[in-house]
Every structure is written in C-alpha cells, then in structure tokens.
CSV table of C-alpha atoms in Angstrom, one decimal:
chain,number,residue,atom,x,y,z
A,225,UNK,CA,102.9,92.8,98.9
A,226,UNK,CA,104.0,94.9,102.1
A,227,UNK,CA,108.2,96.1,101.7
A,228,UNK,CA,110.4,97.2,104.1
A,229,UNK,CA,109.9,100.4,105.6
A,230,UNK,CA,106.4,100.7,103.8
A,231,UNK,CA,104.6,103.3,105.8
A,232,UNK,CA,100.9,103.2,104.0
A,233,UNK,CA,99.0,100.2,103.0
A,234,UNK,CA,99.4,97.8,100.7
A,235,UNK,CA,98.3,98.3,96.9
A,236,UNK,CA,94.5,97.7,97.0
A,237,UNK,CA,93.5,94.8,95.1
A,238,UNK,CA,90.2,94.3,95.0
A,239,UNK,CA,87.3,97.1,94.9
A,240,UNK,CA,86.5,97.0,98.5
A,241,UNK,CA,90.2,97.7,99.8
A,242,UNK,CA,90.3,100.4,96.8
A,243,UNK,CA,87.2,102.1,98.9
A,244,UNK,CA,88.8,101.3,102.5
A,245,UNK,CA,91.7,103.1,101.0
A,246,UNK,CA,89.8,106.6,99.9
A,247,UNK,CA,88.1,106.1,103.4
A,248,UNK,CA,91.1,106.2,105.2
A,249,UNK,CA,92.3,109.5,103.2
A,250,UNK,CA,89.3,111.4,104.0
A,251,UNK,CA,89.5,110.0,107.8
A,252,UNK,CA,93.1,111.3,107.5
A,253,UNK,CA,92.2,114.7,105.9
A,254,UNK,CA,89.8,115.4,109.0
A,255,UNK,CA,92.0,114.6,111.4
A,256,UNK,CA,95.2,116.8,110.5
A,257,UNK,CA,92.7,119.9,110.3
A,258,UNK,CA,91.7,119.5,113.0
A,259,UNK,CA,95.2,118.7,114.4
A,260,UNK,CA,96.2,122.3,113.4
A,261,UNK,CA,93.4,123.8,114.6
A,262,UNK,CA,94.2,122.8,117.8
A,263,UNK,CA,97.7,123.4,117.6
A,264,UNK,CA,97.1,127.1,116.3
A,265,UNK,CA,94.7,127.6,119.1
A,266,UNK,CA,97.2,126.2,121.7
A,267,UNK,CA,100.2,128.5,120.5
A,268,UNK,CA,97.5,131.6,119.9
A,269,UNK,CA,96.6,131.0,124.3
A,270,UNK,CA,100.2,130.9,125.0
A,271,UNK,CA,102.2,133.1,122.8
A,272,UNK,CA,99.6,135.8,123.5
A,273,UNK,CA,98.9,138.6,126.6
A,274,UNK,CA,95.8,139.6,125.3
A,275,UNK,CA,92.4,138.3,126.7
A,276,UNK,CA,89.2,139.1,124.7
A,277,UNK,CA,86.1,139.5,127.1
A,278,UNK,CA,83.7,138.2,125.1
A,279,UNK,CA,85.4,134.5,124.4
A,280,UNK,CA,85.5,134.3,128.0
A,281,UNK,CA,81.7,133.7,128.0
A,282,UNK,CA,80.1,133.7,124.7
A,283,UNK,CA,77.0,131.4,123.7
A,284,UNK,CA,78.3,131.6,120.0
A,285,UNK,CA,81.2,129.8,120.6
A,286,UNK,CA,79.8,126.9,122.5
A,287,UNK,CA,77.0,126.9,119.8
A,288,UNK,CA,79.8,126.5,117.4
A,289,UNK,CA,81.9,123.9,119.0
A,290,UNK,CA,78.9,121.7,120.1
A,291,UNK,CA,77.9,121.2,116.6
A,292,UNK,CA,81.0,121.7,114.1
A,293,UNK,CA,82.4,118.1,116.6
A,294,UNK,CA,78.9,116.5,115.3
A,295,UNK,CA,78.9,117.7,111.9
A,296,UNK,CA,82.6,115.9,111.7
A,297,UNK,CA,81.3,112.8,113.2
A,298,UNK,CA,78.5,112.5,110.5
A,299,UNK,CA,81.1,112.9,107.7
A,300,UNK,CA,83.7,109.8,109.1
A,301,UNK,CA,80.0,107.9,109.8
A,302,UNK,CA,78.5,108.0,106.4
A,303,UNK,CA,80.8,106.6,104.2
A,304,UNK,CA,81.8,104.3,107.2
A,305,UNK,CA,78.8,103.1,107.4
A,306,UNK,CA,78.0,102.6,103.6
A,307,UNK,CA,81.7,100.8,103.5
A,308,UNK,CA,80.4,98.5,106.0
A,309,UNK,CA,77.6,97.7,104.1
A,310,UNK,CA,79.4,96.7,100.6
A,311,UNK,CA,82.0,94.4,102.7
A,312,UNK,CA,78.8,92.6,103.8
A,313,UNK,CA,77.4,92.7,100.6
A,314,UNK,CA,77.4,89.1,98.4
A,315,UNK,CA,75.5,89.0,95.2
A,316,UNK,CA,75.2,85.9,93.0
A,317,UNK,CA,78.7,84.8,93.8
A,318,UNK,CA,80.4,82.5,90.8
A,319,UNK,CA,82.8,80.4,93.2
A,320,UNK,CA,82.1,79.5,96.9
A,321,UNK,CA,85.2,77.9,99.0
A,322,UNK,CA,85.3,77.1,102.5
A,323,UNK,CA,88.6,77.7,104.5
A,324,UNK,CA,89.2,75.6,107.6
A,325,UNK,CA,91.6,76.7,110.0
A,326,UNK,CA,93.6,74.0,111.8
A,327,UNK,CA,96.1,74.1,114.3
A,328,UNK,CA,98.5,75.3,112.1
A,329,UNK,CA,97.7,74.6,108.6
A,330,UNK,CA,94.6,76.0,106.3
A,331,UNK,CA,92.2,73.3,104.2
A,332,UNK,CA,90.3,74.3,101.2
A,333,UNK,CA,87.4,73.0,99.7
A,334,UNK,CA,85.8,74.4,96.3
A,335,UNK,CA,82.3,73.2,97.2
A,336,UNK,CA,80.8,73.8,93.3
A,337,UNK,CA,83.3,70.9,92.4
A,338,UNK,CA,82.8,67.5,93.6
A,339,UNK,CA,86.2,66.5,94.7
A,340,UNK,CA,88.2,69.6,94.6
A,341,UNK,CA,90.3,70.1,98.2
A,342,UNK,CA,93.7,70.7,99.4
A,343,UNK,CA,95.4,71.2,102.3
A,344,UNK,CA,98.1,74.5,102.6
A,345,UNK,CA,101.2,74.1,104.6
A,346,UNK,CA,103.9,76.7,104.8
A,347,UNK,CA,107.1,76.1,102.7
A,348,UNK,CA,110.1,75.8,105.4
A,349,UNK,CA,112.5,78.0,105.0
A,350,UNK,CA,115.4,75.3,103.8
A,351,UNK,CA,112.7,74.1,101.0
A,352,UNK,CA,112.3,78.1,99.6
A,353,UNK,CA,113.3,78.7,96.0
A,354,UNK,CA,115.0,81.8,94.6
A,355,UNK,CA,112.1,84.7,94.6
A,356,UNK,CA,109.7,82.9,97.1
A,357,UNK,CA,109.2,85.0,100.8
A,358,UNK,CA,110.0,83.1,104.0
A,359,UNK,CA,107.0,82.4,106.0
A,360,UNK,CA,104.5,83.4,103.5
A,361,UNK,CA,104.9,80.4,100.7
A,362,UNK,CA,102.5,77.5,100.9
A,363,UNK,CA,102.9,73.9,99.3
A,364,UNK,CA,99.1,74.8,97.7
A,365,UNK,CA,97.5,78.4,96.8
A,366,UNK,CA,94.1,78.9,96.5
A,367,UNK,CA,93.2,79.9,93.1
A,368,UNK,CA,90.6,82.1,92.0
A,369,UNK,CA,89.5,83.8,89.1
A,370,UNK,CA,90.0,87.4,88.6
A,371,UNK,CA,86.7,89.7,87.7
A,372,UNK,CA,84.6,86.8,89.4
A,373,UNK,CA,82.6,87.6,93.3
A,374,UNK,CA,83.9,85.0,95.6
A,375,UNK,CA,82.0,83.5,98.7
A,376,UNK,CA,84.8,82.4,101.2
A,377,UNK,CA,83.6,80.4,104.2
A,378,UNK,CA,85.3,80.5,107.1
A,379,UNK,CA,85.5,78.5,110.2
A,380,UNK,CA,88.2,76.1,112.2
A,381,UNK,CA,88.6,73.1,113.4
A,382,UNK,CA,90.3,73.2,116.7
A,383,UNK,CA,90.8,76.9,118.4
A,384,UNK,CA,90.3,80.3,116.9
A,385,UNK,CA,91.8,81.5,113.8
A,386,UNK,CA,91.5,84.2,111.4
A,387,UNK,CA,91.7,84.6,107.7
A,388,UNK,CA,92.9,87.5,106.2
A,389,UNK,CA,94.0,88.9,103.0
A,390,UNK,CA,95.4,92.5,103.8
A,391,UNK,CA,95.9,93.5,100.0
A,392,UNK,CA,92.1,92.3,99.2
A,393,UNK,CA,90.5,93.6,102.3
A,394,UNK,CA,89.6,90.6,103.6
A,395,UNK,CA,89.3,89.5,107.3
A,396,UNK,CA,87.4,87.0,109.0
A,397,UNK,CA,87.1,84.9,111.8
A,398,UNK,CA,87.8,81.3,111.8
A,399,UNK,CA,85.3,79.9,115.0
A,400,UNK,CA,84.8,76.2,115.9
A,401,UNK,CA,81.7,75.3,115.2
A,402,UNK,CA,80.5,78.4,113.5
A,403,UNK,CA,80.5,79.1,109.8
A,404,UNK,CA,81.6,82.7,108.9
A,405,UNK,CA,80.9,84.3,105.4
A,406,UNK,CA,82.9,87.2,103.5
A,407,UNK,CA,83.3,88.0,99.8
A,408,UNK,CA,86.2,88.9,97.5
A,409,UNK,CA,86.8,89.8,94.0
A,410,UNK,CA,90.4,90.0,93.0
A,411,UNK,CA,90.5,93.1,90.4
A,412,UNK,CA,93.5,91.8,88.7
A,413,UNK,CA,95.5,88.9,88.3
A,414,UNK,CA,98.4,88.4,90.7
A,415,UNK,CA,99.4,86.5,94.3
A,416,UNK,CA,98.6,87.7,97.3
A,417,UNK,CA,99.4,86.8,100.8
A,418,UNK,CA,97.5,86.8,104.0
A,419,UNK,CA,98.8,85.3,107.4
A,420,UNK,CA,96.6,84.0,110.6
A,421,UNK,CA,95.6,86.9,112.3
A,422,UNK,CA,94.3,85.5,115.8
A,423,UNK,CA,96.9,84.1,117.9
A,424,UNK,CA,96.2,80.7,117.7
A,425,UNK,CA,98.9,78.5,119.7
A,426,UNK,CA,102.4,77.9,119.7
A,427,UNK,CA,102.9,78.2,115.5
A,428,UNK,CA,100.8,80.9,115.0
A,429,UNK,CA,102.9,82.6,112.9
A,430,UNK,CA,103.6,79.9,110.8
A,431,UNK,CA,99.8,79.1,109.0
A,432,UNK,CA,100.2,81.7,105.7
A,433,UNK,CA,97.7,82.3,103.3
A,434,UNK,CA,98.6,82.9,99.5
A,435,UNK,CA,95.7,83.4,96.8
A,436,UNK,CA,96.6,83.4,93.5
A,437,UNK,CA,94.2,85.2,90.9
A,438,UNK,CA,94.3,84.3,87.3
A,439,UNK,CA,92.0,84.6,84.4
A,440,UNK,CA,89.0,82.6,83.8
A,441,UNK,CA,90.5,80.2,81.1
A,442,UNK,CA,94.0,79.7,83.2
A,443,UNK,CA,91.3,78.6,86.7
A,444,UNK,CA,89.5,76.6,84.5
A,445,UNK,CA,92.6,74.4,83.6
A,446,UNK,CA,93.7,74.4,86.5
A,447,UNK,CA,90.8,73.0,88.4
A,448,UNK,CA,90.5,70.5,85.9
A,449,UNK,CA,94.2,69.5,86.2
A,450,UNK,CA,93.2,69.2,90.2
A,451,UNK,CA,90.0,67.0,89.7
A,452,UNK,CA,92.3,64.4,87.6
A,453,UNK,CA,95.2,64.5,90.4
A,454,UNK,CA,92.0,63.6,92.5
C-alpha cells in the first residue's frame, strides 16, 4: 500500500514484482554512473585550459565509446528480457478468474466453480468505516489463495479498461471483445489494491480493485460460504 510522500515503489508482493524491483536497482545503478561520468567530464572540459592533442583525434577513444554504450545496453537487455519472459510465463495454474471491466465497476467469475461470481463496486466515501481508504474499498474483494499460481483473464464489456495490481506486478488490458491473460501469485497473505489504469470515461477513477490473499484453508471457506449465498 503506496503512503504519502512515498518516493520508491510499493513493497513487492509477489515474486515477479520482487524481480521488477532488483531490475529497477540495477537499471538505476547504470544510470547514476554514467550520470557522473558525464558530469566529471563536463566540469573536467570547462574548469580546465589544457587541451591534450591526442583526444582531439584518437581511434581509441571512439573504439571505446562505441562499444562500452553497447556493452551497457546488453546488461539493461538481458535481464529485461528474461523478466519479460517469467511475467508471460503460466504454468499449471491452481485458480483461473476472469475480470470484466464495465463502465465503472469490475465483475469476477472463478470459472473452476460453477456458480461462483460477484460484481465489485467502490465503497462511497459516506459508507467507509474507520481504517478503510477512500476510493480504493470495494463492496466485494477478490480472494485468492496465497503460495497458489493464478490465471486472471482479462477483458471488458464496454470501452477499454485496465487491471492492475501495482504491489503484485500485475497489469493488463481490459479490450472489448478480446480476452487477455496474466498470472499472479501472492507471496503472502494480505490486501492489496489496484485501480483502472486506462482512462475509461467520466468515473474512471472511481472502478478500484482490492485482492485479498489468504491461506488455502481460510479460501476454501470462503468460497464455500459464496456458493451457498449463491
């Protein structure tokens, strides 16, 4: 959950925003050396009289600073890349729930249950109880089980949307007409909350998303519990 004047990113809670994280830190790490480098070499050419004859022309150097740029690139790319990959990556998921974006509510629908769906409106701000966030609280969380790979499928009813779970690394757009995939896998138990991230209309702001991750046993009840309300 993001705080007032948070400067980094939220507290990673699933595997793939742990590795998004250590991506961004290296990403960061290149860039401030190379920051001061050219900083230093700024100050150097201006606080300085003296001119050296043979920087003024010198194979060497343009040997150098053709391929130290590409030897940079190739160390952001690879681990890019290979992050890339494991966000794409769904293997034998245990749960698979579709998320339908509506204009401006979200429906869920736990397709390994037979009758298991809800709709998720956000709690006004004059129905809020004490320790609930304004504009974030729905009347219905989607509830997963920690430790267990997810399938989320995505896709809208009416205009574009997007789903998105900042804490889980989760993003994905919600398309009439087209059925999106991602995967998620809450590492511990907890609620996190996601907001529409495509501007989507005139309460655009006002369609939250809160997933709620509990053990196996505590899901289990509480789908049952569901399937009798049903």
């Amino acid at each position: 959950m993001a705080h007032p004047t948070q400067l980094g990113f939220q507290d990673a809670a699933s595997p793939v925003m742990e590795e998004l994280l250590h991506f961004h830190d290296h990403a960061l790490m290149i860039v401030f050396l190379i920051s001061a480098l050219v900083l230093y070499i700024i100050i150097a050419m201006v606080s300085t009289k003296l001119t050296n004859k043979f920087i003024l022309d010198s194979q060497e150097i343009e040997i150098v600073w053709t391929i130290l740029p590409a030897v940079i690139l190739v160390l952001i790319a690879l681990p890019s890349l290979r992050i890339l990959y494991l966000m794409d990556e769904i293997n034998d998921p245990h749960l698979t729930i579709k998320a339908m974006g509506h204009q401006w509510y979200w429906s869920y629908e736990y397709t390994d249950y037979e009758n298991l769906n809800f709709d998720a409106y956000m709690v006004p701000t004059q129905d809020l109880t004490p320790g609930q966030f304004r504009l974030l609280e729905t009347d219905h969380r989607m509830v997963i089980p920690v430790e267990s790979p997810i399938r989320i499928l995505v896709s809208a009813e009416d205009v574009l949307h997007s789903w998105a779970i900042p804490s889980m690394g989760v993003k994905m757009d919600a398309v009439p007409g087209r059925l999106n995939q991602t995967a998620l896998l809450a590492s511990r138990p907890g609620v996190y909350y996601g907001q529409c991230s495509e501007i989507c209309g005139a309460n655009h702001s006002f369609m939250p998303i809160v997933v709620e991750a509990v053990p196996l046993p505590h899901f289990e009840t509480w789908s049952a519990c569901q399937l009798d309300l049903a």
